[in-house]
mmCIF file of C-alpha atoms in Angstrom:
data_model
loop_
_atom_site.group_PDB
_atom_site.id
_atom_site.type_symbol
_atom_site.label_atom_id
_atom_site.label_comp_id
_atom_site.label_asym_id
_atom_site.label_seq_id
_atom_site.Cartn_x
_atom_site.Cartn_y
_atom_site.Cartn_z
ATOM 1 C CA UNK A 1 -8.671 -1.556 -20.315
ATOM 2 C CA UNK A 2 -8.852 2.273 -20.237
ATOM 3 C CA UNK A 3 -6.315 4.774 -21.273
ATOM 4 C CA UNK A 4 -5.182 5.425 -18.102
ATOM 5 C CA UNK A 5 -4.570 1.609 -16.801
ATOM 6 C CA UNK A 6 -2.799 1.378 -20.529
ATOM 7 C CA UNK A 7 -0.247 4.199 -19.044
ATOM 8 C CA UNK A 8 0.203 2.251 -15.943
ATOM 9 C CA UNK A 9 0.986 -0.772 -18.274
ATOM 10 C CA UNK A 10 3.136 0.671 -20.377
ATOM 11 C CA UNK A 11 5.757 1.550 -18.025
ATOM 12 C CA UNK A 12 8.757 -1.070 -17.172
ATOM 13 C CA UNK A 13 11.067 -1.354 -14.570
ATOM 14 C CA UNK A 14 9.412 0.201 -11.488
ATOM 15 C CA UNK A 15 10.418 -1.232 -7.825
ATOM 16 C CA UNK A 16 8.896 0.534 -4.423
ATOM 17 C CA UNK A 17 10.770 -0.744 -2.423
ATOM 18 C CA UNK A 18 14.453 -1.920 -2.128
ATOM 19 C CA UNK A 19 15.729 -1.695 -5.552
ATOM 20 C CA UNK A 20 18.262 -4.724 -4.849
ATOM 21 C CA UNK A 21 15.434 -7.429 -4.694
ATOM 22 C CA UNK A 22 14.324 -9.160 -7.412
ATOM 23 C CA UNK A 23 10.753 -9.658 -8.081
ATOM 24 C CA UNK A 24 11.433 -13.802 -8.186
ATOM 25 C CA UNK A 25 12.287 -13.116 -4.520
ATOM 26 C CA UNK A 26 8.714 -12.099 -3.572
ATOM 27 C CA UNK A 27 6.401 -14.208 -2.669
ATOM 28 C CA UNK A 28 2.405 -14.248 -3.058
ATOM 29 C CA UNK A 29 0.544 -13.734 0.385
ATOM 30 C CA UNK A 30 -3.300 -14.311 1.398
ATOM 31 C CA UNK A 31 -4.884 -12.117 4.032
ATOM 32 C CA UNK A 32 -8.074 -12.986 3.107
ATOM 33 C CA UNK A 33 -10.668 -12.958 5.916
ATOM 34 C CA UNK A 34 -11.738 -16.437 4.442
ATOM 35 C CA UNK A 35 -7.832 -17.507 4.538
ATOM 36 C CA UNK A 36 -6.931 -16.073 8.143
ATOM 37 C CA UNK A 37 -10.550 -17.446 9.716
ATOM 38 C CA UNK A 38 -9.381 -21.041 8.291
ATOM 39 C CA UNK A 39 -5.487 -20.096 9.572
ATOM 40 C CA UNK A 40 -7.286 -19.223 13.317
ATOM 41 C CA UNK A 41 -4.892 -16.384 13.152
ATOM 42 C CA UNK A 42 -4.756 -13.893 15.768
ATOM 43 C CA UNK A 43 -4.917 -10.337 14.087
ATOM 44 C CA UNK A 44 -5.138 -8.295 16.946
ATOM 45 C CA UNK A 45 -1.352 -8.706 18.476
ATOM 46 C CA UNK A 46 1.013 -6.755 15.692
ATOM 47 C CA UNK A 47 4.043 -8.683 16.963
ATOM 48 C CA UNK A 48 2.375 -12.241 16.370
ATOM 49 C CA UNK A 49 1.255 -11.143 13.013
ATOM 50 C CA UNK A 50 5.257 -9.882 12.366
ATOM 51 C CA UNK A 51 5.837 -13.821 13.064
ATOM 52 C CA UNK A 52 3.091 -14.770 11.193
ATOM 53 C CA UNK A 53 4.714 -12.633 7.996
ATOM 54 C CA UNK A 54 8.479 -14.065 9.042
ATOM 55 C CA UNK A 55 7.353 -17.878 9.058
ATOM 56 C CA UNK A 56 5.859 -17.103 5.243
ATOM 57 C CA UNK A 57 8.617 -15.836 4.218
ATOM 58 C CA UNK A 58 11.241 -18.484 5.179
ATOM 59 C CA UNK A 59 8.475 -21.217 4.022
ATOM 60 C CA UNK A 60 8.637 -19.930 0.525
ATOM 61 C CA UNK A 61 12.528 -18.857 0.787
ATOM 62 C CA UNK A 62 11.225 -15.236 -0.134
ATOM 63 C CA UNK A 63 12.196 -11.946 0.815
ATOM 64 C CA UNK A 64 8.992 -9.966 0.182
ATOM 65 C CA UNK A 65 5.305 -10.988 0.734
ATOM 66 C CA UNK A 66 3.170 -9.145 -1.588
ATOM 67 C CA UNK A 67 -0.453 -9.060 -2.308
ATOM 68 C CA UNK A 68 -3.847 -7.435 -0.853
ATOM 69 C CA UNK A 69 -5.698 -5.791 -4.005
ATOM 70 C CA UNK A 70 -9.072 -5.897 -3.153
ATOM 71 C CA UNK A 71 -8.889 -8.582 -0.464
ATOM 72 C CA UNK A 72 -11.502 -8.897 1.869
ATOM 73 C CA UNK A 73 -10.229 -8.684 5.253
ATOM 74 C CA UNK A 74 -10.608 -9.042 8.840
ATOM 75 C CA UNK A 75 -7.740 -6.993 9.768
ATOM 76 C CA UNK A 76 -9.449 -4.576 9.964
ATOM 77 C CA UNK A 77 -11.787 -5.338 12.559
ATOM 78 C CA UNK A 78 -9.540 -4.910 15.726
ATOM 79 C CA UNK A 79 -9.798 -1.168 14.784
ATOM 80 C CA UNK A 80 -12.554 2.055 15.066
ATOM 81 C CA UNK A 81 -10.987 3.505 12.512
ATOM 82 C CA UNK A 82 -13.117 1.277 9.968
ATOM 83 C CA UNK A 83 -15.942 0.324 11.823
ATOM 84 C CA UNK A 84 -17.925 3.355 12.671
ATOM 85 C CA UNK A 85 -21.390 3.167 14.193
ATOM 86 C CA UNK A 86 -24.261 3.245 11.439
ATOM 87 C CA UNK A 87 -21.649 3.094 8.864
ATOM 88 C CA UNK A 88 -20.698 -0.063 6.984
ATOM 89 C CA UNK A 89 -17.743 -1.803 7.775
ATOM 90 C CA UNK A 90 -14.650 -0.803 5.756
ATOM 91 C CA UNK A 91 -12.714 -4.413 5.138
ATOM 92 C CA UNK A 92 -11.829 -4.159 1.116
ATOM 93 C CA UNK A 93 -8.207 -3.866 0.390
ATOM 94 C CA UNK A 94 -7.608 -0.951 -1.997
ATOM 95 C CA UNK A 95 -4.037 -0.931 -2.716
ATOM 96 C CA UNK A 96 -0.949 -3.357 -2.749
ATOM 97 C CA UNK A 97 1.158 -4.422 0.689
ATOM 98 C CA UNK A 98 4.329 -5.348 0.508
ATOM 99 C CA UNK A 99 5.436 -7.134 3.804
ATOM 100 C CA UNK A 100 9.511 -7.176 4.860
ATOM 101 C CA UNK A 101 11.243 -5.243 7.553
ATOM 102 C CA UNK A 102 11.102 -2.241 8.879
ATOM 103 C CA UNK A 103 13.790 -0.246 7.488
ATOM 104 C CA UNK A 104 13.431 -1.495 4.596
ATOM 105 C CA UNK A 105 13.802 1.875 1.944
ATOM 106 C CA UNK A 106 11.122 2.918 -0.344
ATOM 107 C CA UNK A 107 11.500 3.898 -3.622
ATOM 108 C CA UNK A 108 9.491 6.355 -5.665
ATOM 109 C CA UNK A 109 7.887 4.437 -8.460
ATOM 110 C CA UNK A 110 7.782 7.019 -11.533
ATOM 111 C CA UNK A 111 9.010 10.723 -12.023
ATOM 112 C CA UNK A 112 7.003 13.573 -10.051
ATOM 113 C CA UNK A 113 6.754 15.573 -7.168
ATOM 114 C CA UNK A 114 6.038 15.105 -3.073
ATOM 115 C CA UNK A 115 2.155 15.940 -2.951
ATOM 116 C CA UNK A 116 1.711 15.971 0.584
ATOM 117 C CA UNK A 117 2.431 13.840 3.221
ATOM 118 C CA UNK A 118 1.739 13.567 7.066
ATOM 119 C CA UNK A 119 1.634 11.565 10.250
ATOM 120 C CA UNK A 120 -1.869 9.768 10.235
ATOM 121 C CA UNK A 121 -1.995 8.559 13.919
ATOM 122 C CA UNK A 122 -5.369 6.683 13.999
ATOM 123 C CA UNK A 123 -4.682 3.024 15.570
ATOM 124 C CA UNK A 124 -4.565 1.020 12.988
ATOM 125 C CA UNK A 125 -4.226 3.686 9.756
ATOM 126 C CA UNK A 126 -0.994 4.375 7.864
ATOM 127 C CA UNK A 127 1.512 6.268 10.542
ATOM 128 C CA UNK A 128 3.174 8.372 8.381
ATOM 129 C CA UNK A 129 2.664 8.851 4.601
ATOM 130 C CA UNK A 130 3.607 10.661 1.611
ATOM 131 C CA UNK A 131 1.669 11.320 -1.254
ATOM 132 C CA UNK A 132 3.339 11.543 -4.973
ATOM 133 C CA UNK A 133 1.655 13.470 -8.394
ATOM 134 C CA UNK A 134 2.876 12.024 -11.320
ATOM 135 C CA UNK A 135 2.091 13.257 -14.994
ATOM 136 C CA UNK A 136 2.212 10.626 -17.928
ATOM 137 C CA UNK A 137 1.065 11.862 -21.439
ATOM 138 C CA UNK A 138 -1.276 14.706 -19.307
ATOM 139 C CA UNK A 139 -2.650 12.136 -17.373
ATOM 140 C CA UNK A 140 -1.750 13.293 -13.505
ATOM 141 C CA UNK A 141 -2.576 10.897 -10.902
ATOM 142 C CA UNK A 142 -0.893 10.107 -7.679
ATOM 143 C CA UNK A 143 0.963 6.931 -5.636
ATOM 144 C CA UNK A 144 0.603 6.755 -2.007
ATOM 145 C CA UNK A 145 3.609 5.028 0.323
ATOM 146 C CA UNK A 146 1.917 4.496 3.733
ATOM 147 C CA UNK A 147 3.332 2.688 7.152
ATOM 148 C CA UNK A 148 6.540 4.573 6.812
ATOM 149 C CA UNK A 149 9.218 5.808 9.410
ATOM 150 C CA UNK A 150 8.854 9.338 11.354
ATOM 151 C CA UNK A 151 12.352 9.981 10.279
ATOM 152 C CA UNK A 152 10.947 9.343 6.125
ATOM 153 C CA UNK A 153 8.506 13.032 6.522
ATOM 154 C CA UNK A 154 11.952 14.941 8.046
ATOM 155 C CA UNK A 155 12.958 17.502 5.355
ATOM 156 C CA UNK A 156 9.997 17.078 3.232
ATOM 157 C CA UNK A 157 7.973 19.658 0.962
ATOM 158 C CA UNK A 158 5.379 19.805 -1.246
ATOM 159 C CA UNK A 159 6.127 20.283 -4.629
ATOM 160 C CA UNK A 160 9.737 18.840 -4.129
ATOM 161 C CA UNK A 161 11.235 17.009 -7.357
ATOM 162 C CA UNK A 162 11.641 12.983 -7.052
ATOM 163 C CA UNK A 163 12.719 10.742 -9.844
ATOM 164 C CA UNK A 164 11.773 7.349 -10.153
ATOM 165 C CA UNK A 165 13.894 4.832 -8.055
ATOM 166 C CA UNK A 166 15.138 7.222 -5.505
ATOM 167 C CA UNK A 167 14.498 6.674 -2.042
ATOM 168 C CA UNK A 168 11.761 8.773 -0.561
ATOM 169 C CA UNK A 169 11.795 6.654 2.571
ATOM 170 C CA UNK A 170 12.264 3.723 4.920
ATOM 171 C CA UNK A 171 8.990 1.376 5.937
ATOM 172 C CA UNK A 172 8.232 2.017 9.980
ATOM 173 C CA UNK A 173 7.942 -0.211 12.975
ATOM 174 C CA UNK A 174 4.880 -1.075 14.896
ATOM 175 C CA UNK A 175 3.606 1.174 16.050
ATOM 176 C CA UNK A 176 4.136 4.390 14.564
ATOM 177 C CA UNK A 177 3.279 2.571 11.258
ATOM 178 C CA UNK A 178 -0.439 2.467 12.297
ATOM 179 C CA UNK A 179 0.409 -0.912 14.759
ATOM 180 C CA UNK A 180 0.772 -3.281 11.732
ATOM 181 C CA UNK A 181 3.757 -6.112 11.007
ATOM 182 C CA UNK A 182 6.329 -3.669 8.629
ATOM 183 C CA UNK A 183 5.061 -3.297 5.467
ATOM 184 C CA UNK A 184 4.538 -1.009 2.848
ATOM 185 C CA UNK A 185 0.956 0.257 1.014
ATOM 186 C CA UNK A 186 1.206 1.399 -2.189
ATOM 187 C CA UNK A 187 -1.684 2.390 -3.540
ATOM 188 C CA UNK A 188 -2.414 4.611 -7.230
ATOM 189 C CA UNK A 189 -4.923 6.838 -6.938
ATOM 190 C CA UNK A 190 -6.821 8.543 -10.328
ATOM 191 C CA UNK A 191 -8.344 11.608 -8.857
ATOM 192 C CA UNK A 192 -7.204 12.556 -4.963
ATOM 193 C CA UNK A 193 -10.588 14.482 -4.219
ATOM 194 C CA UNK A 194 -8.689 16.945 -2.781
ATOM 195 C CA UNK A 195 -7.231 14.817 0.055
ATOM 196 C CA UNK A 196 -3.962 15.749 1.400
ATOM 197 C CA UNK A 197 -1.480 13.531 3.150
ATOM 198 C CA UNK A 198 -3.938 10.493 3.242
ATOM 199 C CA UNK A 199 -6.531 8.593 1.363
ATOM 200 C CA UNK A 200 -8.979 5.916 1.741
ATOM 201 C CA UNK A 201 -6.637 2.479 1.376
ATOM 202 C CA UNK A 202 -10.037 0.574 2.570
ATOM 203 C CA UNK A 203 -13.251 0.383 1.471
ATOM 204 C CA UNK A 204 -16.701 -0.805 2.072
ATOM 205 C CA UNK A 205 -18.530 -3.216 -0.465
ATOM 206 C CA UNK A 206 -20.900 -0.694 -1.308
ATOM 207 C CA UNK A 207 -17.704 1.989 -2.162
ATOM 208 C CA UNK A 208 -16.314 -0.527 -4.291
ATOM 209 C CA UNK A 209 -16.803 0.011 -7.652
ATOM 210 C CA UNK A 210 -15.686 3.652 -7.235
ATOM 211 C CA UNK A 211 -12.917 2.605 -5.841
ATOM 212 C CA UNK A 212 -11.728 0.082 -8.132
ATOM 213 C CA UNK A 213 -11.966 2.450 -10.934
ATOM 214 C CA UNK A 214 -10.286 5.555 -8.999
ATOM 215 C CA UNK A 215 -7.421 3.176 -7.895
ATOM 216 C CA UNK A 216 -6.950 0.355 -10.183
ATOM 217 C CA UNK A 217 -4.229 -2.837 -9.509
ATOM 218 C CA UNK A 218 -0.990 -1.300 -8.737
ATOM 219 C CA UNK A 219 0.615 -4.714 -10.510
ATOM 220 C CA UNK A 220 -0.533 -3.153 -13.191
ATOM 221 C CA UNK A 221 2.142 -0.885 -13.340
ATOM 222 C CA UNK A 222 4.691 -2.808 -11.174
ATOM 223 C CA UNK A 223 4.046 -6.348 -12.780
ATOM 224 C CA UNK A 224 5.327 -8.844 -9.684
ATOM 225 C CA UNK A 225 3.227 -10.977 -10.963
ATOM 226 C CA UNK A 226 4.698 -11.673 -14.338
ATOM 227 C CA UNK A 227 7.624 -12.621 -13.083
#
């Protein structure tokens, strides 16, 4: 483990979302291409897949579905956005999803201040999205809260002060959210290459191991999993 996934360890208490749910309310959740080919699931209609996230929810008496990092999807497919022509397919999960409704208010996870943030309209990409820099014994890196609300970028400014737990914003419906079932994508990011307002959340196999360096396992730092 490097120094900077040790930082990410060593901090407690962080929630993204709805600071009333306990993590022993969330639930693990499988979008695996291999799961959702066995599953004959139909991707493609975001109101299906809403039903699809509802029925796992009430089958495991949850109120979150979490999961995603590095998952191998075919989500993805139903949109250009990731499959460009002579360009390999982008279908590798590179952040964390966190599936409830829309509405639903997001938290900042850690002290810092708004990056950036914008509307990024693509079918199937994030809707709106806001950036965070965060400094931890002068280590700066950034979280990224994408599939918001319209309403979450209203007042916004770069540079703007946020402490950690207080709502930055509320998760968006279909389709301003990109056209997905509600959810948030949280996703740490190492060095942000300059990008402003968005950031790769998928990659292609041959992008991986850059990516899995630049933006390791957000459990890391918010530990559902231990619970």
């Amino acid at each position: 483990m490097n120094l900077f996934q040790e930082i990410l360890k060593n901090q407690e208490n962080i929630k993204v979302i709805d600071e009333k749910i306990n993590y022993s309310d969330y639930a693990a959740f499988d979008l695996s291409a291999k799961h959702t080919d066995k599953l004959n699931l139909d991707l493609t209609d975001a109101n299906k897949f809403e039903e699809f996230v509802e029925k796992h929810l009430s089958e495991n008496n949850a109120k979150v579905a979490f999961g995603g990092y590095l998952e191998k999807r075919n989500l993805y497919k139903r949109s250009e956005n990731f499959n460009q022509e002579n360009v390999e397919e982008r279908n590798i999960h590179i952040g964390l999803d966190l599936w409830i409704k829309a509405g639903t208010s997001v938290l900042s996870a850690l002290d810092g201040k708004i990056h950036s943030f914008q509307n990024n309209t693509a079918f199937g990409d994030y809707g709106p999205t806001i950036i965070l820099e965060h400094e931890i014994e002068d280590v700066t890196f950034y979280t990224l809260y994408g599939h918001l609300s319209l309403e979450s970028l209203e007042g916004k400014m770069e540079g703007q002060i946020v402490t950690k737990g207080q709502k930055i914003a509320e998760l968006g419906k279909l389709p301003i959210n990109g056209d997905y079932a509600p959810h948030l994508h949280f996703q740490i990011i190492k060095n942000i290459e300059n990008k402003k307002g968005d950031y790769p959340g998928v990659c292609s196999l041959k992008d991986l191991d850059f990516y899995k360096e630049n933006c390791p396992d957000p459990n890391l730092l918010l530990k559902i999993s231990n619970h």
